[in-house]
Tab-separated table of C-alpha atoms and ligand atoms in Angstrom:
chain	number	residue	atom	x	y	z
A	1	MET	CA	21.618	8.911	49.857
A	2	ASP	CA	19.642	6.714	52.237
A	3	LYS	CA	19.715	2.960	51.847
A	4	LEU	CA	17.834	0.193	53.583
A	5	LEU	CA	19.770	-2.574	55.301
A	6	ILE	CA	17.851	-5.770	55.956
A	7	THR	CA	19.162	-8.867	57.694
A	8	GLY	CA	16.779	-11.551	56.567
A	9	GLY	CA	15.680	-14.878	57.884
A	10	GLN	CA	13.296	-14.034	60.758
A	11	PRO	CA	9.599	-14.797	60.612
A	12	LEU	CA	7.317	-11.796	61.170
A	13	ALA	CA	5.023	-11.534	64.166
A	14	GLY	CA	2.822	-8.927	65.806
A	15	GLU	CA	0.517	-6.195	64.642
A	16	VAL	CA	0.801	-3.470	62.015
A	17	ARG	CA	-1.501	-0.575	61.231
A	18	ILE	CA	-2.191	0.151	57.575
A	19	SER	CA	-2.165	3.758	56.348
A	20	GLY	CA	-4.536	5.628	54.076
A	21	ALA	CA	-4.222	4.907	50.363
A	22	LYS	CA	-1.739	6.997	48.400
A	23	ASN	CA	-3.612	6.422	45.164
A	24	ALA	CA	-6.884	7.582	46.721
A	25	ALA	CA	-5.381	10.527	48.618
A	26	LEU	CA	-3.783	12.067	45.505
A	27	PRO	CA	-6.960	12.460	43.381
A	28	ILE	CA	-8.969	13.421	46.464
A	29	MET	CA	-6.504	16.238	47.232
A	30	CYS	CA	-7.184	17.495	43.690
A	31	ALA	CA	-10.908	17.608	44.464
A	32	ALA	CA	-10.069	20.551	46.740
A	33	LEU	CA	-9.489	22.592	43.558
A	34	LEU	CA	-13.208	22.347	42.762
A	35	THR	CA	-14.448	24.442	45.672
A	36	ALA	CA	-13.587	27.660	47.516
A	37	GLU	CA	-14.577	25.964	50.774
A	38	PRO	CA	-12.321	23.773	52.920
A	39	LEU	CA	-11.856	20.067	52.279
A	40	ARG	CA	-10.973	18.251	55.517
A	41	LEU	CA	-9.281	14.922	54.978
A	42	ASP	CA	-8.498	12.154	57.438
A	43	ASN	CA	-6.280	9.078	57.122
A	44	VAL	CA	-3.947	10.883	54.716
A	45	PRO	CA	-0.656	8.955	54.601
A	46	ARG	CA	2.590	10.758	55.359
A	47	LEU	CA	4.368	10.186	52.053
A	48	MET	CA	6.588	12.003	49.612
A	49	ASP	CA	3.905	11.856	46.899
A	50	VAL	CA	1.388	13.516	49.207
A	51	ARG	CA	3.942	16.249	49.973
A	52	THR	CA	4.582	16.704	46.247
A	53	MET	CA	0.866	17.079	45.546
A	54	ALA	CA	0.555	19.534	48.460
A	55	LYS	CA	3.417	21.585	46.979
A	56	ILE	CA	1.799	21.616	43.527
A	57	LEU	CA	-1.499	22.805	45.026
A	58	ALA	CA	0.182	25.391	47.266
A	59	LEU	CA	1.975	26.904	44.255
A	60	MET	CA	-1.469	27.490	42.712
A	61	GLY	CA	-2.594	29.380	45.777
A	62	VAL	CA	-4.336	26.557	47.657
A	63	GLU	CA	-4.046	26.933	51.432
A	64	VAL	CA	-2.538	23.683	52.686
A	65	GLY	CA	-2.755	23.047	56.429
A	66	ALA	CA	-0.160	21.175	58.465
A	67	GLN	CA	-0.509	17.405	58.202
A	68	GLU	CA	-1.087	15.984	61.673
A	69	ASN	CA	-2.193	12.489	62.645
A	70	GLY	CA	-3.460	11.837	59.151
A	71	ARG	CA	-5.455	15.102	59.075
A	72	LEU	CA	-4.978	17.483	56.199
A	73	GLU	CA	-7.065	20.514	55.367
A	74	LEU	CA	-6.978	22.090	51.924
A	75	ARG	CA	-8.729	25.252	50.860
A	76	ALA	CA	-8.694	26.651	47.325
A	77	ARG	CA	-10.359	29.952	48.188
A	78	GLU	CA	-8.857	31.367	45.024
A	79	ILE	CA	-6.670	29.783	42.374
A	80	LYS	CA	-4.017	32.337	41.553
A	81	ASP	CA	-2.078	30.387	38.976
A	82	PRO	CA	-3.540	27.228	37.391
A	83	THR	CA	-0.120	25.847	36.487
A	84	ALA	CA	1.710	22.642	37.393
A	85	GLY	CA	5.350	22.969	36.411
A	86	TYR	CA	7.786	20.441	35.026
A	87	ASP	CA	10.023	20.224	38.106
A	88	LEU	CA	7.280	18.749	40.286
A	89	VAL	CA	5.257	16.919	37.623
A	90	LYS	CA	8.314	14.991	36.440
A	91	THR	CA	8.721	13.522	39.931
A	92	MET	CA	5.126	12.268	40.114
A	93	ARG	CA	2.889	11.386	37.197
A	94	ALA	CA	-0.286	11.664	39.292
A	95	SER	CA	0.233	15.462	39.112
A	96	VAL	CA	-1.674	15.308	35.837
A	97	LEU	CA	-4.793	14.907	38.025
A	98	VAL	CA	-4.910	18.695	38.484
A	99	LEU	CA	-5.728	19.207	34.789
A	100	GLY	CA	-9.436	18.271	34.900
A	101	PRO	CA	-10.334	20.163	38.086
A	102	LEU	CA	-8.373	23.287	37.047
A	103	LEU	CA	-10.204	23.427	33.727
A	104	ALA	CA	-13.538	22.933	35.483
A	105	ARG	CA	-12.896	25.643	38.070
A	106	CYS	CA	-10.800	28.222	36.165
A	107	GLY	CA	-11.471	27.507	32.487
A	108	ARG	CA	-7.752	27.243	31.886
A	109	ALA	CA	-4.760	25.190	32.969
A	110	LYS	CA	-1.124	24.762	32.112
A	111	VAL	CA	0.216	21.381	33.147
A	112	SER	CA	3.563	19.871	32.244
A	113	LEU	CA	3.399	16.652	30.219
A	114	PRO	CA	4.554	13.933	32.615
A	115	GLY	CA	7.066	12.359	30.206
A	116	GLY	CA	8.514	8.846	30.361
A	117	CYS	CA	8.528	6.546	33.340
A	118	GLY	CA	10.441	3.530	34.620
A	119	ILE	CA	7.560	1.072	34.151
A	120	GLY	CA	6.294	1.995	30.702
A	121	ALA	CA	5.439	4.811	28.304
A	122	ARG	CA	2.319	5.879	30.220
A	123	PRO	CA	0.799	8.402	27.805
A	124	VAL	CA	-2.059	10.711	28.893
A	125	ASP	CA	-3.933	10.692	25.584
A	126	GLN	CA	-7.138	9.414	27.216
A	127	HIS	CA	-7.170	12.292	29.698
A	128	ILE	CA	-6.738	14.753	26.815
A	129	LYS	CA	-9.264	13.053	24.554
A	130	GLY	CA	-11.933	13.073	27.266
A	131	LEU	CA	-11.434	16.730	28.158
A	132	GLN	CA	-11.520	17.657	24.466
A	133	ALA	CA	-14.826	15.809	24.127
A	134	MET	CA	-16.062	18.085	26.926
A	135	GLY	CA	-15.135	21.127	24.853
A	136	ALA	CA	-11.617	21.910	26.046
A	137	ARG	CA	-8.953	23.165	23.664
A	138	ILE	CA	-5.667	21.541	24.531
A	139	GLU	CA	-2.400	22.326	22.813
A	140	ILE	CA	0.988	20.898	23.561
A	141	GLU	CA	3.548	23.702	23.650
A	142	HIS	CA	7.096	23.516	24.966
A	143	GLY	CA	6.317	20.338	26.915
A	144	TYR	CA	3.170	21.742	28.504
A	145	MET	CA	-0.508	21.001	27.981
A	146	ASN	CA	-2.127	24.403	27.554
A	147	ALA	CA	-5.828	23.964	28.063
A	148	SER	CA	-8.744	26.377	27.967
A	149	VAL	CA	-12.527	26.279	27.813
A	150	GLY	CA	-15.513	28.525	28.563
A	151	ARG	CA	-17.366	25.994	30.681
A	152	LEU	CA	-16.851	22.282	30.225
A	153	LYS	CA	-19.846	20.519	28.727
A	154	GLY	CA	-21.059	17.054	29.608
A	155	ALA	CA	-20.322	14.422	26.957
A	156	ARG	CA	-20.457	10.694	26.341
A	157	ILE	CA	-16.899	9.425	26.455
A	158	VAL	CA	-15.843	5.885	25.674
A	159	MET	CA	-12.349	5.321	27.022
A	160	ASP	CA	-10.135	3.312	24.634
A	161	LEU	CA	-8.626	1.446	27.564
A	162	VAL	CA	-9.129	1.267	31.295
A	163	THR	CA	-7.175	4.050	32.953
A	164	VAL	CA	-7.379	4.811	36.655
A	165	THR	CA	-6.149	8.408	36.772
A	166	GLY	CA	-7.781	9.054	33.378
A	167	THR	CA	-11.160	8.098	34.846
A	168	GLU	CA	-10.459	10.209	37.948
A	169	ASN	CA	-9.389	13.270	35.952
A	170	LEU	CA	-12.549	13.183	33.844
A	171	MET	CA	-14.761	12.539	36.872
A	172	LEU	CA	-13.244	15.582	38.637
A	173	ALA	CA	-13.811	17.699	35.522
A	174	ALA	CA	-17.352	16.463	34.887
A	175	ALA	CA	-18.455	17.241	38.449
A	176	LEU	CA	-18.601	20.967	37.573
A	177	ALA	CA	-19.404	20.668	33.845
A	178	GLU	CA	-22.640	21.831	32.265
A	179	GLY	CA	-24.909	18.836	31.715
A	180	THR	CA	-24.323	15.122	32.061
A	181	THR	CA	-21.157	13.178	31.325
A	182	VAL	CA	-21.225	9.446	30.731
A	183	LEU	CA	-17.864	7.694	31.017
A	184	GLU	CA	-17.821	4.244	29.498
A	185	ASN	CA	-15.101	1.657	30.006
A	186	ALA	CA	-14.308	3.531	33.216
A	187	ALA	CA	-11.888	2.137	35.808
A	188	ARG	CA	-13.588	0.239	38.655
A	189	GLU	CA	-10.726	0.560	41.151
A	190	PRO	CA	-11.748	1.185	44.787
A	191	GLU	CA	-9.751	4.444	44.658
A	192	VAL	CA	-12.143	5.690	41.948
A	193	VAL	CA	-15.042	4.847	44.281
A	194	ASP	CA	-13.346	6.672	47.167
A	195	LEU	CA	-12.941	9.788	45.012
A	196	ALA	CA	-16.608	9.534	43.952
A	197	ASN	CA	-17.625	9.313	47.620
A	198	CYS	CA	-15.609	12.410	48.474
A	199	LEU	CA	-17.064	14.314	45.507
A	200	ALA	CA	-20.570	13.216	46.524
A	201	ALA	CA	-19.947	14.586	50.019
A	202	MET	CA	-19.039	17.883	48.307
A	203	GLY	CA	-22.356	17.870	46.458
A	204	ALA	CA	-21.463	16.172	43.166
A	205	LYS	CA	-23.982	13.918	41.455
A	206	ILE	CA	-22.250	10.703	40.446
A	207	GLU	CA	-23.768	7.322	39.713
A	208	GLY	CA	-22.120	4.047	38.877
A	209	ALA	CA	-18.818	4.378	40.759
A	210	GLY	CA	-17.299	0.901	40.946
A	211	THR	CA	-18.885	-0.127	37.638
A	212	ASP	CA	-17.527	0.478	34.143
A	213	THR	CA	-20.082	3.204	33.404
A	214	LEU	CA	-20.066	6.460	35.343
A	215	ARG	CA	-22.814	9.007	35.004
A	216	ILE	CA	-21.965	12.449	36.306
A	217	GLU	CA	-24.494	15.227	36.314
A	218	GLY	CA	-22.543	18.468	36.517
A	219	VAL	CA	-23.456	21.012	39.175
A	220	ARG	CA	-22.805	24.793	39.303
A	221	SER	CA	-20.706	24.657	42.429
A	222	LEU	CA	-19.401	22.267	45.021
A	223	ALA	CA	-19.099	22.777	48.767
A	224	GLY	CA	-16.468	21.860	51.321
A	225	ALA	CA	-16.664	18.454	52.993
A	226	ALA	CA	-14.932	16.072	55.366
A	227	HIS	CA	-13.721	12.745	54.024
A	228	ARG	CA	-11.719	9.818	55.368
A	229	VAL	CA	-9.321	8.331	52.815
A	230	MET	CA	-9.752	4.572	52.291
A	231	PRO	CA	-7.116	2.120	53.562
A	232	ASP	CA	-4.187	1.417	51.255
A	233	ARG	CA	-4.911	-1.959	49.665
A	234	ILE	CA	-1.448	-2.128	48.074
A	235	GLU	CA	0.344	-1.426	51.361
A	236	THR	CA	-1.879	-4.094	52.931
A	237	GLY	CA	-1.038	-6.562	50.174
A	238	THR	CA	2.664	-5.787	50.510
A	239	TYR	CA	2.704	-6.693	54.237
A	240	LEU	CA	0.615	-9.787	53.545
A	241	SER	CA	3.040	-10.967	50.873
A	242	ALA	CA	5.975	-10.276	53.203
A	243	VAL	CA	4.457	-12.565	55.841
A	244	ALA	CA	3.632	-15.192	53.215
A	245	ALA	CA	7.293	-15.163	52.132
A	246	ALA	CA	9.011	-14.852	55.525
A	247	GLY	CA	6.522	-16.900	57.542
A	248	GLY	CA	4.931	-15.977	60.877
A	249	LYS	CA	1.665	-14.536	62.105
A	250	VAL	CA	0.647	-10.887	61.771
A	251	ARG	CA	-2.533	-8.926	62.388
A	252	LEU	CA	-3.048	-5.976	60.055
A	253	SER	CA	-5.491	-3.356	61.294
A	254	GLY	CA	-7.082	-0.421	59.470
A	255	THR	CA	-7.589	-2.483	56.314
A	256	ALA	CA	-10.454	-2.937	53.860
A	257	ALA	CA	-10.436	-6.638	53.011
A	258	GLY	CA	-13.265	-6.107	50.530
A	259	THR	CA	-10.850	-4.257	48.206
A	260	LEU	CA	-8.289	-7.087	48.228
A	261	GLY	CA	-10.184	-9.978	46.659
A	262	ALA	CA	-7.683	-11.145	44.042
A	263	THR	CA	-4.698	-10.677	46.382
A	264	LEU	CA	-6.280	-12.646	49.232
A	265	GLU	CA	-7.243	-15.428	46.851
A	266	LYS	CA	-3.649	-15.798	45.619
A	267	LEU	CA	-2.328	-15.764	49.195
A	268	ARG	CA	-4.667	-18.605	50.125
A	269	GLU	CA	-3.502	-20.474	47.042
A	270	ALA	CA	0.071	-19.964	48.281
A	271	GLY	CA	-0.868	-21.663	51.551
A	272	ALA	CA	-1.485	-18.681	53.837
A	273	LYS	CA	-4.232	-18.855	56.462
A	274	LEU	CA	-6.262	-15.665	56.455
A	275	ALA	CA	-8.928	-14.445	58.842
A	276	VAL	CA	-10.898	-11.240	58.371
A	277	ALA	CA	-12.642	-9.565	61.316
A	278	GLY	CA	-13.950	-6.025	60.929
A	279	ASP	CA	-11.107	-3.844	59.641
A	280	ALA	CA	-8.435	-6.419	60.534
A	281	ILE	CA	-6.845	-9.189	58.522
A	282	THR	CA	-4.768	-11.825	60.291
A	283	ILE	CA	-2.361	-13.853	58.214
A	284	GLU	CA	-0.528	-16.956	59.331
A	285	MET	CA	2.041	-18.750	57.251
A	286	ALA	CA	3.564	-21.953	58.521
A	287	GLY	CA	6.204	-23.591	56.328
A	288	ARG	CA	7.148	-22.767	52.801
A	289	ALA	CA	4.728	-21.049	50.413
A	290	ARG	CA	3.525	-22.748	47.236
A	291	SER	CA	4.136	-20.963	43.930
A	292	VAL	CA	1.245	-19.064	42.423
A	293	SER	CA	0.675	-18.021	38.815
A	294	LEU	CA	-1.111	-14.800	38.027
A	295	THR	CA	-1.947	-12.274	35.330
A	296	THR	CA	-2.357	-8.601	36.158
A	297	ALA	CA	-5.588	-6.920	35.082
A	298	PRO	CA	-7.667	-3.869	35.898
A	299	TYR	CA	-9.728	-4.161	39.103
A	300	PRO	CA	-11.186	-6.536	40.221
A	301	GLY	CA	-8.365	-8.493	38.556
A	302	PHE	CA	-4.952	-8.965	40.164
A	303	ALA	CA	-3.378	-5.502	40.670
A	304	THR	CA	-0.244	-4.641	38.706
A	305	ASP	CA	0.872	-2.824	41.871
A	306	MET	CA	1.081	-6.231	43.636
A	307	GLN	CA	2.884	-8.057	40.850
A	308	ALA	CA	6.462	-7.383	41.994
A	309	GLN	CA	5.782	-8.417	45.609
A	310	PHE	CA	4.251	-11.705	44.443
A	311	MET	CA	7.228	-12.314	42.199
A	312	ALA	CA	9.405	-12.049	45.325
A	313	LEU	CA	7.101	-14.553	47.046
A	314	ASP	CA	7.345	-16.973	44.114
A	315	CYS	CA	11.150	-16.711	44.252
A	316	VAL	CA	11.193	-18.632	47.571
A	317	ALA	CA	8.055	-20.754	47.104
A	318	SER	CA	7.990	-24.434	46.201
A	319	GLY	CA	7.248	-25.004	42.526
A	320	THR	CA	7.213	-22.712	39.510
A	321	GLY	CA	4.970	-19.690	39.028
A	322	GLN	CA	4.164	-17.776	35.867
A	323	ILE	CA	3.586	-14.067	36.234
A	324	THR	CA	2.114	-12.163	33.298
A	325	GLU	CA	2.024	-8.359	33.287
A	326	THR	CA	-0.637	-6.866	31.024
A	327	ILE	CA	-0.935	-3.274	32.259
A	328	PHE	CA	2.571	-1.841	31.852
A	329	GLU	CA	5.074	-2.869	29.196
A	330	ASN	CA	8.225	-2.539	31.295
A	331	ARG	CA	7.305	-3.665	34.778
A	332	PHE	CA	9.812	-6.475	35.320
A	333	MET	CA	12.828	-4.380	36.326
A	334	HIS	CA	12.766	-5.985	39.780
A	335	ALA	CA	13.367	-9.430	38.217
A	336	LEU	CA	16.983	-8.516	37.448
A	337	GLU	CA	17.546	-7.283	40.990
A	338	LEU	CA	15.858	-10.383	42.467
A	339	GLN	CA	18.293	-12.457	40.405
A	340	ARG	CA	21.116	-10.700	42.264
A	341	LEU	CA	19.679	-12.299	45.397
A	342	GLY	CA	19.825	-15.737	43.761
A	343	ALA	CA	16.315	-15.933	42.284
A	344	ASP	CA	15.669	-18.166	39.280
A	345	ILE	CA	13.584	-16.049	36.896
A	346	SER	CA	13.381	-16.120	33.126
A	347	ILE	CA	11.446	-13.545	31.167
A	348	HIS	CA	9.592	-14.343	27.977
A	349	ASP	CA	8.000	-11.191	26.638
A	350	ARG	CA	5.332	-10.217	29.178
A	351	THR	CA	5.612	-13.366	31.268
A	352	ALA	CA	8.142	-14.121	33.984
A	353	VAL	CA	8.698	-17.761	34.860
A	354	VAL	CA	9.828	-17.988	38.472
A	355	LYS	CA	11.282	-21.234	39.813
A	356	GLY	CA	11.279	-21.189	43.566
A	357	VAL	CA	14.683	-21.695	45.224
A	358	GLU	CA	15.381	-23.052	48.740
A	359	ARG	CA	16.951	-19.797	49.827
A	360	LEU	CA	17.902	-16.362	48.579
A	361	GLN	CA	21.163	-14.756	49.649
A	362	GLY	CA	21.535	-11.135	50.689
A	363	ALA	CA	23.230	-8.776	48.225
A	364	LYS	CA	23.365	-5.137	47.198
A	365	VAL	CA	20.384	-4.258	45.043
A	366	MET	CA	18.834	-1.172	43.571
A	367	ALA	CA	15.225	-0.032	43.706
A	368	THR	CA	13.874	1.015	40.303
A	369	ASP	CA	10.312	2.042	41.124
A	370	LEU	CA	7.966	2.017	44.076
A	371	ARG	CA	6.557	-1.510	43.866
A	372	ALA	CA	9.866	-2.942	42.615
A	373	SER	CA	11.407	-1.580	45.819
A	374	ALA	CA	8.692	-3.276	47.840
A	375	SER	CA	9.512	-6.597	46.184
A	376	LEU	CA	13.163	-6.185	47.147
A	377	VAL	CA	12.129	-5.586	50.748
A	378	VAL	CA	10.008	-8.767	50.710
A	379	ALA	CA	12.932	-10.709	49.230
A	380	GLY	CA	15.407	-9.117	51.649
A	381	LEU	CA	13.301	-10.251	54.610
A	382	VAL	CA	13.691	-13.891	53.542
A	383	ALA	CA	17.242	-13.795	52.185
A	384	GLN	CA	20.100	-15.159	54.257
A	385	GLY	CA	22.438	-12.428	55.456
A	386	GLU	CA	22.407	-8.753	54.581
A	387	THR	CA	20.537	-7.094	51.741
A	388	LEU	CA	21.318	-3.435	51.065
A	389	ILE	CA	18.695	-1.644	48.984
A	390	ASP	CA	19.818	1.526	47.240
A	391	ARG	CA	17.562	4.344	45.944
A	392	ILE	CA	14.912	3.887	48.595
A	393	TYR	CA	13.469	7.320	47.844
A	394	HIS	CA	11.111	5.250	45.688
A	395	LEU	CA	9.817	3.541	48.850
A	396	ASP	CA	9.324	6.863	50.622
A	397	ARG	CA	6.939	7.867	47.852
A	398	GLY	CA	4.440	5.174	48.769
A	399	TYR	CA	5.095	3.383	52.089
A	400	GLU	CA	4.558	5.256	55.327
A	401	ALA	CA	7.119	4.438	58.028
A	402	LEU	CA	8.061	1.184	56.342
A	403	GLU	CA	11.105	0.352	58.445
A	404	HIS	CA	9.315	1.209	61.720
A	405	LYS	CA	6.350	-0.926	60.813
A	406	LEU	CA	8.578	-3.857	59.815
A	407	SER	CA	10.834	-3.491	62.899
A	408	GLY	CA	7.647	-3.669	64.958
A	409	LEU	CA	7.074	-7.093	63.397
A	410	GLY	CA	10.539	-8.285	64.413
A	411	ALA	CA	12.354	-7.648	61.149
A	412	LYS	CA	15.984	-6.535	61.291
A	413	ILE	CA	15.792	-3.470	59.115
A	414	ALA	CA	17.456	-0.077	59.304
A	415	ARG	CA	17.919	3.034	57.240
A	416	VAL	CA	21.619	3.685	56.666
A	417	ARG	CA	23.629	6.299	54.763
B	1	LIG	N1	-2.732	4.615	29.327
B	1	LIG	C1	-2.779	5.121	28.045
B	1	LIG	N2	-3.295	6.373	27.863
B	1	LIG	C2	-3.754	7.142	28.887
B	1	LIG	C3	-3.700	6.624	30.190
B	1	LIG	C4	-3.179	5.349	30.394
B	1	LIG	O1	-2.366	4.471	27.094
B	1	LIG	O2	-4.201	8.263	28.644
B	1	LIG	C5	-2.198	3.259	29.564
B	1	LIG	C6	-0.960	3.230	30.443
B	1	LIG	O3	0.205	3.488	29.704
B	1	LIG	C7	-1.024	1.827	31.016
B	1	LIG	C8	-2.519	1.580	31.148
B	1	LIG	O4	-3.149	2.532	30.303
B	1	LIG	O5	-0.475	0.924	30.109
B	1	LIG	C9	-3.089	1.727	32.544
B	1	LIG	O6	-2.611	2.911	33.143
B	1	LIG	P1	-3.443	3.791	34.152
B	1	LIG	O7	-3.755	5.090	33.501
B	1	LIG	O8	-4.567	3.016	34.727
B	1	LIG	O9	-2.367	4.069	35.279
B	1	LIG	P2	-2.272	5.382	36.122
B	1	LIG	O10	-3.632	5.914	36.332
B	1	LIG	O11	-1.237	6.279	35.568
B	1	LIG	C10	-2.608	4.273	38.469
B	1	LIG	C11	-1.817	4.152	39.724
B	1	LIG	C12	-0.625	3.250	39.484
B	1	LIG	C13	-1.153	1.876	39.049
B	1	LIG	C14	-2.033	2.030	37.807
B	1	LIG	C15	-2.691	0.752	37.360
B	1	LIG	C16	-2.267	6.286	40.762
B	1	LIG	C17	-1.755	7.603	41.210
B	1	LIG	N3	-1.397	5.484	40.142
B	1	LIG	O12	-1.721	4.822	37.495
B	1	LIG	O13	0.060	3.122	40.723
B	1	LIG	O14	-0.083	1.019	38.752
B	1	LIG	O15	-3.082	2.995	38.062
B	1	LIG	O16	-3.485	0.233	38.350
B	1	LIG	O17	-3.415	5.958	40.984
B	1	LIG	C18	1.924	2.868	42.130
B	1	LIG	O18	1.199	3.196	43.086
B	1	LIG	O19	3.079	2.394	42.295
B	1	LIG	C19	1.435	3.012	40.763
B	1	LIG	C20	2.236	3.001	39.705
């Protein structure tokens, strides 16, 4: 199995191009299920999760074009089998995003329950509750959600908590429902807005994307469209935190700084100099970072998907930072691995107290989930000597060409067997 070998200690310098957002591309690919016409996507990242979603769609009969230079064309002329099986769903929880659109288009769907996950329980009760409010019958049988409906009907749905894919699933379903759906306590993440923009280009009537109340007037049918996937704000934040930790000066192009408010604020607090010009962000870090404290929250709060990378930054910063995770109950697995590199972290319930140390030392570590892996890369780039990261298939799920991009910035990083 592939591993990543990093020899740390060099500052980063140069330019890196940010890819399209995984967490926008996945729901947008599911929008293809809502129309018999082609959906032409640009800026689609080359990632394992995108391939998994393409496989799931292809098994249903969706024509999936070859992915070239970020282009991907999907066409669900006919859905032969509205099923998403366990073997693929278990590898990627976002697969549950096919449930809403399948029900809307076919009136039935059979989707494996995603099951447990390394960062928390992650139930899908809000997805189910919302679809039921729209008239769907959903039964859990042999580990599958068996859903059916005549035509979905618009409803007023108050989500019990803010859920990103839950909001997306219901938005996809409501686009073709009869009547108007109002989603309250909806997620405000930029990826939700990107999906709404794509659906609007297909002819959907959606108001309020980016606020906590979405109003979706269902239409009879949707058309094909062309859409460019938004830049990946978490990939952007990951490179920014790497520079903040390792030092240096890097220009990131293809970004959307407007989606990174809380992250940029914390980087400034850590002592980074940031300049935004058009789609580029330039970061310069001279000297050692200062510790930052943060609490994760739904957008526009500090993203849980950036928490691990900032913990790595705090590990080498001057001072002590407190990091509180409020979204997932088990998202501190990286702390134990960071300790293997010499970090000083103590965990008290949902808060990690990180005392910055002068230097980390390279060691063998293991990636436990996507963003945990990213934090180990950030730490490895600063650690003295060699860090060998095992189980990097997690990284391949969400970071396009990570080692090439980092080598381009002067990092000593290689994929080894
Ligand atoms: N939740 C429920 N019931 C539900 C849905 C969610 O209790 O029906 C809970 C979850 O257990 C969690 C909280 O609500 O405690 C928020 O979860 P959310 O549903 O928002 O997460 P998600 O939609 O499954 C997306 C991203 C994650 C990101 C979270 C939070 C995608 C494909 N995934 O997951 O990204 O961490 O939102 O922002 O959009 C990643 O990219 O590494 C990643 C994990």
